[in-house]
Short mmCIF file of C-alpha atoms in Angstrom, two decimals:
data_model
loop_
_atom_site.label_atom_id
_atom_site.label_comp_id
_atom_site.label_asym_id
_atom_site.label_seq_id
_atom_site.Cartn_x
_atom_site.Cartn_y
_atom_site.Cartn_z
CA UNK A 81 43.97 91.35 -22.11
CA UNK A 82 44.38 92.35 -25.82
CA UNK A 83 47.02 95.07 -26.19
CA UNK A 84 45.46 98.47 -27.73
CA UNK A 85 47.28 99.51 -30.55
CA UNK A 86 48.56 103.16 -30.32
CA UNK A 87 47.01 106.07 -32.77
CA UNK A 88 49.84 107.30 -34.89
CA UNK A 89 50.65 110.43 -34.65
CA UNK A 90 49.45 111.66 -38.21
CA UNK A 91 46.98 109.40 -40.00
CA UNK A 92 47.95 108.05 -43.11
CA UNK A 93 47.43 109.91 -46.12
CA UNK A 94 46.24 107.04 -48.16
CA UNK A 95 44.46 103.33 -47.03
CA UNK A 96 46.60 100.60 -47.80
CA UNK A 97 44.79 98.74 -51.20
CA UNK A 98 42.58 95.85 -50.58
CA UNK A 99 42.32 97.39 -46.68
CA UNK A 100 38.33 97.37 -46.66
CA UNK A 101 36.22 94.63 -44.49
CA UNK A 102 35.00 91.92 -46.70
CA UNK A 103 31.45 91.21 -45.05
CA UNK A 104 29.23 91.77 -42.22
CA UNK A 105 30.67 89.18 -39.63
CA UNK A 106 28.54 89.85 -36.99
CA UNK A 107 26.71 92.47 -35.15
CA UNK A 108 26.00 92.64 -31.71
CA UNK A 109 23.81 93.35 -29.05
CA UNK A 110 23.57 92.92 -25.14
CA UNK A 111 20.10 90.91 -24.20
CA UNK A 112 17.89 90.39 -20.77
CA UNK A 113 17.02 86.78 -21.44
CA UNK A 114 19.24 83.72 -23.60
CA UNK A 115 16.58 81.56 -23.92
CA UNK A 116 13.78 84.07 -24.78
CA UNK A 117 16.23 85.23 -27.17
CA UNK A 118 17.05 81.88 -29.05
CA UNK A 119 13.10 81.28 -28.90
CA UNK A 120 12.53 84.08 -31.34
CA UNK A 121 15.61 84.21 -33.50
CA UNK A 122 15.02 80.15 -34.03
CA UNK A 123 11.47 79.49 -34.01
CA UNK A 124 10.38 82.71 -35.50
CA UNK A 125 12.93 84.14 -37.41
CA UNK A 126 14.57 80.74 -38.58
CA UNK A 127 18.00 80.95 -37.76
CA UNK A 128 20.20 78.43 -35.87
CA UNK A 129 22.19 79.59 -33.50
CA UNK A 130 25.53 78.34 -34.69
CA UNK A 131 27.90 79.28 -32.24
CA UNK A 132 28.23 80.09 -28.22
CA UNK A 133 31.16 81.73 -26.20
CA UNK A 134 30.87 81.41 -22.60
CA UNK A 135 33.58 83.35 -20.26
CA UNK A 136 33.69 85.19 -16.94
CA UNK A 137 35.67 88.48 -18.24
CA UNK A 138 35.72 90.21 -21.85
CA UNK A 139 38.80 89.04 -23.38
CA UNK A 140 39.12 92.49 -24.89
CA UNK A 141 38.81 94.40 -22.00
CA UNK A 142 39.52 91.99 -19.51
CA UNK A 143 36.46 93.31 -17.31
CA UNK A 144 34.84 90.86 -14.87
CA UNK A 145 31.73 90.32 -16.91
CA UNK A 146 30.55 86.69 -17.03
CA UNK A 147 28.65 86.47 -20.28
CA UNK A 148 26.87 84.36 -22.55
CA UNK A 149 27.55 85.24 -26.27
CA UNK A 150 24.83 83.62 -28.69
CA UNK A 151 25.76 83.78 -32.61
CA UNK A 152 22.42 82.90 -34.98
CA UNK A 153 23.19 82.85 -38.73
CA UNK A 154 21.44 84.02 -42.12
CA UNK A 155 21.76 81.86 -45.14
CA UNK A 156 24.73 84.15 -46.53
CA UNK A 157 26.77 82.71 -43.37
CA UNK A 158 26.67 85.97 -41.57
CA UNK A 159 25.59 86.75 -38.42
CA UNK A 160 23.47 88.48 -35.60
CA UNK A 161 24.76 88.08 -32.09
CA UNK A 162 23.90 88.79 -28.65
CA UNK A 163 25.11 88.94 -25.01
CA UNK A 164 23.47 87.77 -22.04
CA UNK A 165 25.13 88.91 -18.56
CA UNK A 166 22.85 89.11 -15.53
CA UNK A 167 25.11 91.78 -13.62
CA UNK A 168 23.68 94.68 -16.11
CA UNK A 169 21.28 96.73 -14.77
CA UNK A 170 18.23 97.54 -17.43
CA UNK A 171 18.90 99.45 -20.13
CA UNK A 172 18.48 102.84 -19.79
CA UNK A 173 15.79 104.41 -21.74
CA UNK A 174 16.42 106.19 -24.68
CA UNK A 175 16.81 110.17 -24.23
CA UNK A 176 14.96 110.61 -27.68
CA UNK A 177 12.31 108.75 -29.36
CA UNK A 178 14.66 109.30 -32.72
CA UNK A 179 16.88 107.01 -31.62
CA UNK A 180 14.47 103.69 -30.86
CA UNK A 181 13.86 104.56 -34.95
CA UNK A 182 17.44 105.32 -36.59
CA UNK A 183 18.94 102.59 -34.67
CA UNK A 184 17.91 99.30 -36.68
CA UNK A 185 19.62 95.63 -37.90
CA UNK A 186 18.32 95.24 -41.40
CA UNK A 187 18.39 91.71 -43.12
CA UNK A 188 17.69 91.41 -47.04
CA UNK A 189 14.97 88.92 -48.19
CA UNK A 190 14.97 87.96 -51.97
CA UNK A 191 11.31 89.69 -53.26
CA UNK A 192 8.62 92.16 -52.09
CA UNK A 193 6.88 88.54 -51.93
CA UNK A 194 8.95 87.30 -49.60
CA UNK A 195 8.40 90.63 -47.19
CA UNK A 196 4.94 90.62 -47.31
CA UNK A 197 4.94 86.89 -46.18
CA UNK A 198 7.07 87.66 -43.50
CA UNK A 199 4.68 90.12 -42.23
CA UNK A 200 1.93 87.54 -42.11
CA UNK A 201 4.19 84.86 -40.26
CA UNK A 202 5.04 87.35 -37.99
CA UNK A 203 1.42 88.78 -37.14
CA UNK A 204 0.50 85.46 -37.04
CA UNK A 205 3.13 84.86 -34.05
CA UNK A 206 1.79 87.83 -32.15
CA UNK A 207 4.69 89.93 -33.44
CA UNK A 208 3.67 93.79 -34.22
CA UNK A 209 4.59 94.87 -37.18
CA UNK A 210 5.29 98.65 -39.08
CA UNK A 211 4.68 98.29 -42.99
CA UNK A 212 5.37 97.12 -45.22
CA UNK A 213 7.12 100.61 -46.79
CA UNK A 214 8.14 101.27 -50.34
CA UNK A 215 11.18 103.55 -49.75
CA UNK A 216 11.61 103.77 -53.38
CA UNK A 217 14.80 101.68 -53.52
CA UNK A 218 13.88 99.43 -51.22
CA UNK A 219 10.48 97.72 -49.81
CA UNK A 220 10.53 96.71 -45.86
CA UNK A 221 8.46 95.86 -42.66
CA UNK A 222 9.74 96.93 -39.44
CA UNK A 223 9.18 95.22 -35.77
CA UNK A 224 11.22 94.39 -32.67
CA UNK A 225 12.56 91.21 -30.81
CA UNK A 226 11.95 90.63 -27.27
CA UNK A 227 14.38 92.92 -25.52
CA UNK A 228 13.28 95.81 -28.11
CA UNK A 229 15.86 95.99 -30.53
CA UNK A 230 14.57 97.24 -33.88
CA UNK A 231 14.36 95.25 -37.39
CA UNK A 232 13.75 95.29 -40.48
CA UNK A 233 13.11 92.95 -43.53
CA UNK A 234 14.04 94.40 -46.75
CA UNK A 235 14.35 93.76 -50.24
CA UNK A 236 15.85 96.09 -53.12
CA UNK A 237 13.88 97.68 -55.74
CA UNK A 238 16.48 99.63 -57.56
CA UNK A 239 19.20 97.16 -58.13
CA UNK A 240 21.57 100.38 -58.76
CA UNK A 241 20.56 101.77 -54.79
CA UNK A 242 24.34 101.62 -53.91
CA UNK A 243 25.69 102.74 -57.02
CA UNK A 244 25.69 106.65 -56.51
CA UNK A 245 28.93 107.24 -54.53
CA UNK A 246 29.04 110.58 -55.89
CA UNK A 247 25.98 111.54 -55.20
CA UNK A 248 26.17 110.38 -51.61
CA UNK A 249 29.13 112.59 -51.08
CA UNK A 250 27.37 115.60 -52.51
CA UNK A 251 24.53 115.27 -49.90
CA UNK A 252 26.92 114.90 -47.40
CA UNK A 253 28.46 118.22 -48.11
CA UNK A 254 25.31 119.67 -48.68
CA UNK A 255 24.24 118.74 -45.38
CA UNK A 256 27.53 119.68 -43.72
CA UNK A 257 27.79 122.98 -45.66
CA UNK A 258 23.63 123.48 -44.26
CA UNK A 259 24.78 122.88 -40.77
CA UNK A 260 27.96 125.21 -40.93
CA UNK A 261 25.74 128.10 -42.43
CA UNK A 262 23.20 127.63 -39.40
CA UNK A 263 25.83 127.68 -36.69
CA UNK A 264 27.39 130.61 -38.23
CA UNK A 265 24.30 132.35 -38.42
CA UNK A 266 22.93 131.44 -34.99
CA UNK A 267 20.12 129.71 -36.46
CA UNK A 268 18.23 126.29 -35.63
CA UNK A 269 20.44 123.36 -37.95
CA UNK A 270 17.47 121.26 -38.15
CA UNK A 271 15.32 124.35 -39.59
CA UNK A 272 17.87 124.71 -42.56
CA UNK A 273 18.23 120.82 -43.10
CA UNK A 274 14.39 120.59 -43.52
CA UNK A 275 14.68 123.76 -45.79
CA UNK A 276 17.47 121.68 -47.34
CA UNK A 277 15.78 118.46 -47.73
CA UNK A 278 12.35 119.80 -49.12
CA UNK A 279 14.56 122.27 -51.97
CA UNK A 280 16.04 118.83 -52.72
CA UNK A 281 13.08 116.83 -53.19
CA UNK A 282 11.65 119.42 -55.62
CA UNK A 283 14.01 118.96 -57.77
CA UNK A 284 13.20 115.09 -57.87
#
């Protein structure tokens, strides 16, 4: 089992330079069916499946999981990766329908061409599909593999979208700041954050 490295005691006041991850290695996600899987990410999506990790525990953990771990690639070398283990149960339902929408893998296509002829390959494979949406900085379609996990296609618009550091930690505070107020207050949080988000995009 892999040893679990202690928390200090007081976190370090600064990150040690060049300590930031280089690239999206892979993500991960537990599946019902290997082969339905590889059908779709291969066939329809167009990515070999690279790599395969077969085992009877989780190294990390050590728990008695036997598992098949399935790695398909995207032409950047990175990853999308899944595990198949037929002692799960089903997956539990989701306790809000928020959270079959915020939780997403989006992959990066070169043109608004190239998304809108995904859409058609896809429809034309039976595969539902939500869009395509101009977000403004970026343009995507939405839809879901087999075992329901979310996706998206996108490609950017404004080449400058993750240039605004600043500006991302000013909303943050402004939404933190909108959520302190409410508590304090006893009122609803998500009643200020729309109040919060709509005084915002007036002054777009």
């Amino acid at each position: 089992m892999t040893e679990t490295l202690s928390r200090p005691a007081a976190a370090a006041p600064h990150r040690p330079p060049g300590l930031l991850p280089q690239k999206l290695h892979h993500a991960a996600s537990a599946i019902a069916d290997a082969a339905r899987t590889t059908d779709f990410y291969s066939r329809i999506m167009g990515m070999e499946m690279v790599h395969t990790v077969m085992d009877d525990r989780v190294p990390s953990t050590g728990q008695p999981f036997p598992y098949l771990h399935l790695f398909f690639q995207m032409a950047d070398g990175s990853t999308i990766a899944f595990f198949e283990s037929p002692s799960l149960p089903p997956r539990a339902p989701a306790s809000h329908p928020g959270y079959d929408v915020f939780d997403h893998f989006a992959m990066e296509v070169a043109s608004r061409d190239d998304v809108d002829r995904w859409a058609q390959w896809l429809q034309a494979n039976g595969v539902e599909i939500v869009g395509p949406t101009d977000h403004g900085i970026i343009y995507s379609i939405y839809f879901h593999d087999p075992d329901g996990h979310r996706l998206e296609l996108t490609t950017n618009i404004d080449a400058t979208w993750s240039q605004h550091a600043r500006q991302a930690r000013a909303d943050l505070d402004a939404w933190e700041e909108a959520k302190r107020a409410a508590k304090a207050a006893g009122n609803d949080a998500s009643a200020a954050l729309i109040e919060l988000i709509r005084m915002r995009k007036g002054q777009e």
